[in-house]
Each structure stands twice: as structure tokens, then as C-alpha cells.
PDB file of C-alpha atoms in Angstrom:
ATOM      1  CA  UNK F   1     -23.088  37.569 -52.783  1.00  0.00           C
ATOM      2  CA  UNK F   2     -25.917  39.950 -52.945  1.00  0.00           C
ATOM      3  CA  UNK F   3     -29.321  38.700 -52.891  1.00  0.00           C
ATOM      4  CA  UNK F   4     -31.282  38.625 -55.703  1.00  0.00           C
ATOM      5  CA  UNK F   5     -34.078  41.605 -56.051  1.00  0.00           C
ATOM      6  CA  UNK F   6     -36.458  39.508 -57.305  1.00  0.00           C
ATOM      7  CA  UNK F   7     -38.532  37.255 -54.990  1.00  0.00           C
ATOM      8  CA  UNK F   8     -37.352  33.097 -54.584  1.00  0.00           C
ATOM      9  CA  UNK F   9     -39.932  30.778 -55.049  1.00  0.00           C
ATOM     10  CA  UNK F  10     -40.211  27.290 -53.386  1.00  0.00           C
ATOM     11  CA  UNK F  11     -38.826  25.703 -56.682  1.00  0.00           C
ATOM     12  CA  UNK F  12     -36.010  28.272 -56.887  1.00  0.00           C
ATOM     13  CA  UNK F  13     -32.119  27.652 -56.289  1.00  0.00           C
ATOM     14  CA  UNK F  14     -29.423  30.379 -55.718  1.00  0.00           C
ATOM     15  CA  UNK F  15     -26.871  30.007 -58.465  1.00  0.00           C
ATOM     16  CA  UNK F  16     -23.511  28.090 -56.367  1.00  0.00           C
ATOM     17  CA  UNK F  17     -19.952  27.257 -57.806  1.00  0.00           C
ATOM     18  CA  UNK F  18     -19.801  24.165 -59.553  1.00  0.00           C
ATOM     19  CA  UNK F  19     -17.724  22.175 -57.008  1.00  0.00           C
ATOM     20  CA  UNK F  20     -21.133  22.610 -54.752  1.00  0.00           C
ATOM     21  CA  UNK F  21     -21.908  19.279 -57.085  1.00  0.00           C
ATOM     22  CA  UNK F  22     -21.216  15.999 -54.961  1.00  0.00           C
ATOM     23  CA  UNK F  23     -18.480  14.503 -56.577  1.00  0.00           C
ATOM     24  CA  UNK F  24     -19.429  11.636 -58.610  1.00  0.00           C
ATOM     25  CA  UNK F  25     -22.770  12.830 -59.652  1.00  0.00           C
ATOM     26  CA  UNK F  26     -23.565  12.148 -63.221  1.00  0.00           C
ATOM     27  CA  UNK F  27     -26.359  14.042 -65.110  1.00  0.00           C
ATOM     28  CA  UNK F  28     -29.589  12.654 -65.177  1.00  0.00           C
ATOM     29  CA  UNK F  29     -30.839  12.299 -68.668  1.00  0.00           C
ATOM     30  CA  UNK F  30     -34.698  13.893 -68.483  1.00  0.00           C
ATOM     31  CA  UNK F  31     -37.873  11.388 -68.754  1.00  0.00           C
ATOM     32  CA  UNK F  32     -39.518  14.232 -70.238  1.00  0.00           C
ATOM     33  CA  UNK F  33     -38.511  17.215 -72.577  1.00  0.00           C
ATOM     34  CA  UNK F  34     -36.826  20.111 -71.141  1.00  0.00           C
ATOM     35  CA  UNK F  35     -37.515  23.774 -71.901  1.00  0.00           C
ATOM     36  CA  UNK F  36     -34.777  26.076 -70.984  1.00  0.00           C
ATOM     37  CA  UNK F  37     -36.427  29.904 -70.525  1.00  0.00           C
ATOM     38  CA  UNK F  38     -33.848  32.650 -70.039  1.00  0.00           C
ATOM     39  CA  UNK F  39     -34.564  35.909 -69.024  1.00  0.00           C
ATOM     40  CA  UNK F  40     -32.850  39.110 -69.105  1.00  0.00           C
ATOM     41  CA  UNK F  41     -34.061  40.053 -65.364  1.00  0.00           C
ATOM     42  CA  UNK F  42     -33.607  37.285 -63.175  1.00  0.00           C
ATOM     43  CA  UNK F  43     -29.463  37.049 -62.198  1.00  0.00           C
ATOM     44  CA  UNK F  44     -28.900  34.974 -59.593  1.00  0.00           C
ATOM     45  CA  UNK F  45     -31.182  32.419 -59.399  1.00  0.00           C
ATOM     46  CA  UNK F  46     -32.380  29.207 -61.442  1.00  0.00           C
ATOM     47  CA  UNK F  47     -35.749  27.578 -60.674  1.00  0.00           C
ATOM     48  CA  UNK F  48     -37.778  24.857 -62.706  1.00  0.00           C
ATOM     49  CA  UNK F  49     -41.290  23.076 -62.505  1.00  0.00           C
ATOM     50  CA  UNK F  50     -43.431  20.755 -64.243  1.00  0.00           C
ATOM     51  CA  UNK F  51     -45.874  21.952 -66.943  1.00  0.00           C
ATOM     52  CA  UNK F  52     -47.840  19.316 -68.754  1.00  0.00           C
ATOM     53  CA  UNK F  53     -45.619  16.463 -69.977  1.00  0.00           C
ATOM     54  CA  UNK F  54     -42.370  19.361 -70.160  1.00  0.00           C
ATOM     55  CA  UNK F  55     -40.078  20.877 -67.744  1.00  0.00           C
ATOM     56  CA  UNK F  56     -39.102  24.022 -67.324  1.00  0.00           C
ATOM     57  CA  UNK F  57     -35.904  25.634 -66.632  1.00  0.00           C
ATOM     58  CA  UNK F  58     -35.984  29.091 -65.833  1.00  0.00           C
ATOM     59  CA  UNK F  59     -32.127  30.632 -65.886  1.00  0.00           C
ATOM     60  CA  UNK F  60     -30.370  34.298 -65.950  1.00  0.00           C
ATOM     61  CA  UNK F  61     -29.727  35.435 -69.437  1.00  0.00           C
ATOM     62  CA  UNK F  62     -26.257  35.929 -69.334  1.00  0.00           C
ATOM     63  CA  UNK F  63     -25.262  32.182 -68.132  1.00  0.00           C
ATOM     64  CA  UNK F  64     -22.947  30.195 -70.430  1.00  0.00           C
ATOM     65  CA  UNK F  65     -24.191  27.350 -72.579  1.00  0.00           C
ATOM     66  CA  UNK F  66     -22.082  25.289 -70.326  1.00  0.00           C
ATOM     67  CA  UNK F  67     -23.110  26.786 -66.877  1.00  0.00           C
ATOM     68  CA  UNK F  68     -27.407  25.925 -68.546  1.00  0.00           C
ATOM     69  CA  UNK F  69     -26.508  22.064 -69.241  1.00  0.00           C
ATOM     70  CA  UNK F  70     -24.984  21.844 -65.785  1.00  0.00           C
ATOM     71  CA  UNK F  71     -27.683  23.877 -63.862  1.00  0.00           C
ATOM     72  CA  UNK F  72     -30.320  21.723 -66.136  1.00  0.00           C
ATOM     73  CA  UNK F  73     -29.189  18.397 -64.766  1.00  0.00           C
ATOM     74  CA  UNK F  74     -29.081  20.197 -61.496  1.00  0.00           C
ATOM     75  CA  UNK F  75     -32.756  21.111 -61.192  1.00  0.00           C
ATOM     76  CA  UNK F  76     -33.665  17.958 -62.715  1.00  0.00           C
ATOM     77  CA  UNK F  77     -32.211  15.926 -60.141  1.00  0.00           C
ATOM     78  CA  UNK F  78     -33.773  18.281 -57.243  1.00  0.00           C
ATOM     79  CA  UNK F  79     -37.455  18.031 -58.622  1.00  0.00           C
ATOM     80  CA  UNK F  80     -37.116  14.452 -59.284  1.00  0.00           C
ATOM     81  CA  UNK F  81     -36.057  14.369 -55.361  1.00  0.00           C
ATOM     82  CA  UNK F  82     -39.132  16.599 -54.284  1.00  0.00           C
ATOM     83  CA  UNK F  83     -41.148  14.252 -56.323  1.00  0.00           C
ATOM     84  CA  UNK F  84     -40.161  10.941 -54.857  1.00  0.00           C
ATOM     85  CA  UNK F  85     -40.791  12.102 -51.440  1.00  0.00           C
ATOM     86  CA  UNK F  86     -44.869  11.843 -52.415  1.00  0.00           C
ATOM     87  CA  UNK F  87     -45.759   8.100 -51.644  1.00  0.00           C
ATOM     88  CA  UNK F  88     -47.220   6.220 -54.808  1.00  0.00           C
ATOM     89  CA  UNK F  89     -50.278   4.445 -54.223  1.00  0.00           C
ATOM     90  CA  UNK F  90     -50.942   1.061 -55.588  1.00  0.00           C
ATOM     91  CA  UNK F  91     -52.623   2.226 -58.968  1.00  0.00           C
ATOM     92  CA  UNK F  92     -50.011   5.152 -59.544  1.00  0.00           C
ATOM     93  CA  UNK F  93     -47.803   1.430 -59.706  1.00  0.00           C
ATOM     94  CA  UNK F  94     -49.890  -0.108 -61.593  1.00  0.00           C
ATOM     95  CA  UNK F  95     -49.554   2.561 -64.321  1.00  0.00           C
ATOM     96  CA  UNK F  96     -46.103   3.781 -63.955  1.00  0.00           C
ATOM     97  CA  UNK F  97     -45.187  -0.505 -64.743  1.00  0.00           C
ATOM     98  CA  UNK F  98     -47.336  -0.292 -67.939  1.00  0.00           C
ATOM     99  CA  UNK F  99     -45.456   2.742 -68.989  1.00  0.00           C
ATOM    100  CA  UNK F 100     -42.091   1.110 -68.553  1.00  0.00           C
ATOM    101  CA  UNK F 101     -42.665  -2.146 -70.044  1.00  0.00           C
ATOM    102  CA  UNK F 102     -44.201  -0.482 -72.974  1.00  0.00           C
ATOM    103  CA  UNK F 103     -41.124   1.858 -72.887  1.00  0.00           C
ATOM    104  CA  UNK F 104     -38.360  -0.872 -72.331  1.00  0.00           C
ATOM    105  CA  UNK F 105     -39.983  -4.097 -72.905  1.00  0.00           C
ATOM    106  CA  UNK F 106     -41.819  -3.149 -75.981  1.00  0.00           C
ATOM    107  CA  UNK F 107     -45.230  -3.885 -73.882  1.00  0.00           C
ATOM    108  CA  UNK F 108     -44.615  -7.367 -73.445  1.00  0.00           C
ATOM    109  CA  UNK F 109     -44.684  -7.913 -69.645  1.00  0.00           C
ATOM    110  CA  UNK F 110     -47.925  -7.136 -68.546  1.00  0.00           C
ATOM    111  CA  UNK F 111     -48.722  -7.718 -64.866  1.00  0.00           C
ATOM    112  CA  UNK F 112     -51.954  -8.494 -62.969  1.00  0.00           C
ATOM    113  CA  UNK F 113     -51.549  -6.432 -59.782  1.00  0.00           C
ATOM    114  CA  UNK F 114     -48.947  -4.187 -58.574  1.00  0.00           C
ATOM    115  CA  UNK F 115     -48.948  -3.371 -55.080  1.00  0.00           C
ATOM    116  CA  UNK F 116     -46.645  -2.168 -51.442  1.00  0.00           C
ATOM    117  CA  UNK F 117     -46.168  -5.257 -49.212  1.00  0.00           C
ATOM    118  CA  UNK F 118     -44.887  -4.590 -45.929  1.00  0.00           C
ATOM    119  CA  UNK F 119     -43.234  -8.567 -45.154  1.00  0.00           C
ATOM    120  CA  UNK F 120     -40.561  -7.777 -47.815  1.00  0.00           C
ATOM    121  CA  UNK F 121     -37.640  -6.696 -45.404  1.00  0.00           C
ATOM    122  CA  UNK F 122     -34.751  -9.212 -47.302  1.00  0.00           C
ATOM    123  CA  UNK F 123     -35.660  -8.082 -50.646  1.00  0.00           C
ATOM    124  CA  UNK F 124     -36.761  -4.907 -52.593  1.00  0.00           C
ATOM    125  CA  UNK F 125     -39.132  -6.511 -55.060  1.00  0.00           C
ATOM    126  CA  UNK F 126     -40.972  -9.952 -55.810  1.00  0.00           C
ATOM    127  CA  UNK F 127     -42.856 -11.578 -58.780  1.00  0.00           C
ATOM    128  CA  UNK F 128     -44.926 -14.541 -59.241  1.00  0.00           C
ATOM    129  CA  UNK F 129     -45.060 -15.122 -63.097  1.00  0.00           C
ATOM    130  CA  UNK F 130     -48.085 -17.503 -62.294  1.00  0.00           C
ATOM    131  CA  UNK F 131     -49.902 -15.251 -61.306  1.00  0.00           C
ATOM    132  CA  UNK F 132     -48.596 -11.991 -63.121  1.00  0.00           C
ATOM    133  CA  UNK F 133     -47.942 -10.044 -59.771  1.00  0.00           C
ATOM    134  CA  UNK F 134     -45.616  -7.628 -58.610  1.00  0.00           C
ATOM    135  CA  UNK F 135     -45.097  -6.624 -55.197  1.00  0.00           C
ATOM    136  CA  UNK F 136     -42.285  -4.186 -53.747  1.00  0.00           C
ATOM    137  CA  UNK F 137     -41.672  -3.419 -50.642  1.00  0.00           C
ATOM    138  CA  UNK F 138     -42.721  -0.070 -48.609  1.00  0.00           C
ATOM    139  CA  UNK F 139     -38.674   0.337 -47.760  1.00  0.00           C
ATOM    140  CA  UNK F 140     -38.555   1.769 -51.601  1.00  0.00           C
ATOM    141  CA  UNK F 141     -41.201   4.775 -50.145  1.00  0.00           C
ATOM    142  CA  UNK F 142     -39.342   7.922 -50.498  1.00  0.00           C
ATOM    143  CA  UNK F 143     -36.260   6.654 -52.569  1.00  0.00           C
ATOM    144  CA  UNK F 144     -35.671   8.531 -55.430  1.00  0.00           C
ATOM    145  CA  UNK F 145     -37.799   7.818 -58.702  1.00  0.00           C
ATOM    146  CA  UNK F 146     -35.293   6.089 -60.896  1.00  0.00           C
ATOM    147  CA  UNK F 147     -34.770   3.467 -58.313  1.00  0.00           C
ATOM    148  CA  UNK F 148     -38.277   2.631 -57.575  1.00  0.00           C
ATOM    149  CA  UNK F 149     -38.717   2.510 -61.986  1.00  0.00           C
ATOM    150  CA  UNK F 150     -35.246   0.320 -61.809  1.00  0.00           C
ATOM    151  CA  UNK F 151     -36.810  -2.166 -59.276  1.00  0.00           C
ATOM    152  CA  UNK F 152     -40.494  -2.115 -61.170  1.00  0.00           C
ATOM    153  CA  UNK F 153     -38.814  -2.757 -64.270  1.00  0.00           C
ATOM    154  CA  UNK F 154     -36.490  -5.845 -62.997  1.00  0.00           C
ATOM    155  CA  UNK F 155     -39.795  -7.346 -61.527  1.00  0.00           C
ATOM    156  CA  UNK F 156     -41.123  -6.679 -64.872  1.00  0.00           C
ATOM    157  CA  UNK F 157     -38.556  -8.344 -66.690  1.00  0.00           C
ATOM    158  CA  UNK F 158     -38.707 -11.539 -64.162  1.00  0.00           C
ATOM    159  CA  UNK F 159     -42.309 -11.539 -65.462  1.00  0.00           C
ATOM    160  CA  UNK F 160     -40.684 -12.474 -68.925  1.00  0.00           C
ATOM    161  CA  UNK F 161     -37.176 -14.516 -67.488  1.00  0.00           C
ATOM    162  CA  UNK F 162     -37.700 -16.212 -64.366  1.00  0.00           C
ATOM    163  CA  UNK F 163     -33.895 -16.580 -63.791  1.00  0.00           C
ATOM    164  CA  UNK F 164     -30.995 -13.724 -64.005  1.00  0.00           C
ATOM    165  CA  UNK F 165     -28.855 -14.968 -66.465  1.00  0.00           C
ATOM    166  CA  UNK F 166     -27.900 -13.244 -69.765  1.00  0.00           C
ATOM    167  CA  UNK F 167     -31.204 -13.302 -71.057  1.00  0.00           C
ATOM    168  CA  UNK F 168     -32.734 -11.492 -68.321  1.00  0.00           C
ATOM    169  CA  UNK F 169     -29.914  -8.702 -68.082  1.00  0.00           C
ATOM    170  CA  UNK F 170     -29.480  -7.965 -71.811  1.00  0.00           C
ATOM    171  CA  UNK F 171     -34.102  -6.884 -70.890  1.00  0.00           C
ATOM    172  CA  UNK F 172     -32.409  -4.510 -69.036  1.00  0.00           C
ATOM    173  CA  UNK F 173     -29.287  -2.730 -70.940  1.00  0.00           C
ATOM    174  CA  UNK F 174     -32.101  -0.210 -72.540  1.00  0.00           C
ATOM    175  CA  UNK F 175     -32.821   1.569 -69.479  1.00  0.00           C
ATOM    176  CA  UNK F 176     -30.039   4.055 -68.645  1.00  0.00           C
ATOM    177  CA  UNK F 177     -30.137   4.146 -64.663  1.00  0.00           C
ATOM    178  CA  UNK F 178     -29.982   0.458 -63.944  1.00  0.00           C
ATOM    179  CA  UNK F 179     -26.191   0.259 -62.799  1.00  0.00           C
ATOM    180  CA  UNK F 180     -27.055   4.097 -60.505  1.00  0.00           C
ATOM    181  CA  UNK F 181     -29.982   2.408 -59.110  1.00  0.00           C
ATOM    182  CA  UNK F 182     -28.015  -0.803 -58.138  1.00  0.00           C
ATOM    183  CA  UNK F 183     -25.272   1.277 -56.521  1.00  0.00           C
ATOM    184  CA  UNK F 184     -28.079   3.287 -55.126  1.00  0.00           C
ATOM    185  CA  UNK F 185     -29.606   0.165 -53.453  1.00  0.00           C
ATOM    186  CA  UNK F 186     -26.251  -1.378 -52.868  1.00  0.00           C
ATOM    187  CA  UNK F 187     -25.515   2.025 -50.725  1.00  0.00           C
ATOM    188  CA  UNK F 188     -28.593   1.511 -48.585  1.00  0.00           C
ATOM    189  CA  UNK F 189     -27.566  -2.020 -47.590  1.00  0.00           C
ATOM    190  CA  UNK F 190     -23.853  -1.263 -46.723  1.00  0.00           C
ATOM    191  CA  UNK F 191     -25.053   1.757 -44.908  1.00  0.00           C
ATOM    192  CA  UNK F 192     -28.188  -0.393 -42.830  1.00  0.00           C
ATOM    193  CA  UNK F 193     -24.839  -2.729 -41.724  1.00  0.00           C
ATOM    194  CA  UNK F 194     -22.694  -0.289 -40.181  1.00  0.00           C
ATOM    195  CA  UNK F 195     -22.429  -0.335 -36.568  1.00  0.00           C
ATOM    196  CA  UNK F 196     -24.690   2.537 -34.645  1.00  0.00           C
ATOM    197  CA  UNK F 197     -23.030   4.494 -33.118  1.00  0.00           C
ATOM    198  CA  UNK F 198     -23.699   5.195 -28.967  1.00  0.00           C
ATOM    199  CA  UNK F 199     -25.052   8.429 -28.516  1.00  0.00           C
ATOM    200  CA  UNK F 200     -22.733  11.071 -27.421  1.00  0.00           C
ATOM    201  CA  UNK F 201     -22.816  11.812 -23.781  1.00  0.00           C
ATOM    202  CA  UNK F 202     -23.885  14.796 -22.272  1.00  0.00           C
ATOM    203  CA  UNK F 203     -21.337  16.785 -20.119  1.00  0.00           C
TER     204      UNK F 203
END
């Protein structure tokens, strides 16, 4: 395929098949409103950043309505990965819980301090209702976004139900990546118990 004459930013992706999708993947549905932009000069390439509280999607002109949801979801899921990568500090935590329990909890869990801990090794996140804090643990640095907001916001919730029976899961059926971020977690476990593997030798 010919490259494309015009130049490829950072935040650009060359336009693949569809089967270049890992199998499995599901769309992410956006946190914040998407603006799709086509234009009538750029052909083989899609690119997208952030601009204020919007995305936006930059595609060729003569894609498919089809081929822009797909390449949407695409590009969501890639800045959302860039993103994660930065490490949030201890008031970016602070804030992002107050969005999500005023998002999902209707405001109602409202906790004292949120902060890293490093002596959380068994566990991804702790509460103390007591007390009103949160703490989760530095092995969430660098997973994607939707996991860290999926462990925040089960912390949160334990600030409201101590236990996890019905009560406590039905907190959680209004935020749509809880059952991805569980598998995603679940993954990371299953994978830290496989045997390592000895290093091959050299001939």
C-alpha cells in the first residue's frame, strides 16, 4: 500500500483491514463526546486527539459509515492506552473518585483521602469506611483507564456497602466496563501464575 503524501503525526494510524482488531474486542463507549472530521485530502490515515472536554476523529472522506464507527472505537481505545501510561498522582485520584461517584453513585460516597500504597500486593484496592479512605495499589500504574475508574469506583461503593452482596453489586450495574475490567484484572492474575519460562540457551 502506498504511503500516504501527507505527513503522520504521533497520534496518527495507517488505515489496516478489519481483522487487524484482536478478536474479542468490544467498542469502548466514549467518556466524552466524539467529533468525527472528514476530509477530502487525507486517504489513508485516521488520527484523533483531545480538545477541551471532546475528541476528535480525523478520517478520509470517502470511508463508509461503517468503516468511521469501527475506526472511532479504534482510536478511542489507543488514546485511552497512551493516556493510562501517565501515572496519576494522589490528587488527580482524589478528583477522578468525586467525578465517578457523582457520575454513578449520584454523589453519595464521598471519601476523605485517596492515595497509591505500595503494601497492597494481595489486593488491588482497600477502604476503611471509618475513616472514609481509599487506597489502591501502585500495581494499577499503567493499566488502562477503565480499570483503574472500575477499581476506584468498587472502593467507592464499599464506602456505602461494606459487604459484596446484592446490594453492593446492583451500585455497580450503571457503569458499563465493570465485567471488562474484572476480566481485565482476572487476566493479570492468571497470567502473574504461569510458570516462567527458563531462558533460551545460547548456541
Amino acid at each position: 500500500m502506498p504511503a500516504d503524501p501527507s505527513p503522520r503525526g504521533p497520534g496518527e494510524t495507517p488505515l489496516r483491514r478489519a481483522s487487524d482488531r484482536p478478536r474479542g474486542a468490544e467498542p469502548s463507549p466514549p467518556s466524552r463526546p466524539v467529533e468525527v472530521r472528514r476530509s477530502a485530502r487525507r486517504r489513508r490515515t485516521v488520527s484523533a486527539y483531545r480538545e477541551g472536554d471532546r475528541t476528535i476523529v480525523l478520517i478520509p472522506a470517502r470511508m463508509s459509515q461503517a468503516e468511521e464507527r469501527r475506526w472511532v472505537s479504534v482510536m478511542l481505545d489507543k488514546l485511552a492506552a497512551q493516556e493510562s501510561k501517565r501515572i496519576l498522582g494522589d490528587g488527580e485520584l482524589a478528583e477522578r473518585a468525586e467525578r465517578l461517584s457523582e457520575q454513578y453513585l449520584d454523589g453519595r460516597a464521598r471519601p476523605a483521602t485517596v492515595r497509591w500504597v505500595t503494601n497492597q500486593n494481595t489486593r488491588w484496592g482497600s477502604c476503611t469506611p471509618a475513616e472514609g479512605s481509599i487506597r489502591l495499589s501502585h500495581r494499577l500504574q499503567g493499566m488502562p483507564e477503565y480499570v483503574i475508574d472500575y477499581v476506584l469506583l468498587h472502593e467507592l461503593a464499599h464506602l456505602l456497602v461494606p459487604g459484596h452482596g446484592p446490594e453492593f453489586w446492583r451500585l455497580l450495574e450503571s457503569y458499563p466496563r465493570t465485567e471488562r475490567a474484572r476480566g481485565y484484572l482476572e487476566g493479570v492474575v492468571a497470567a502473574d501464575r504461569l510458570p516462567h519460562l527458563p531462558a533460551a540457551r545460547r548456541r
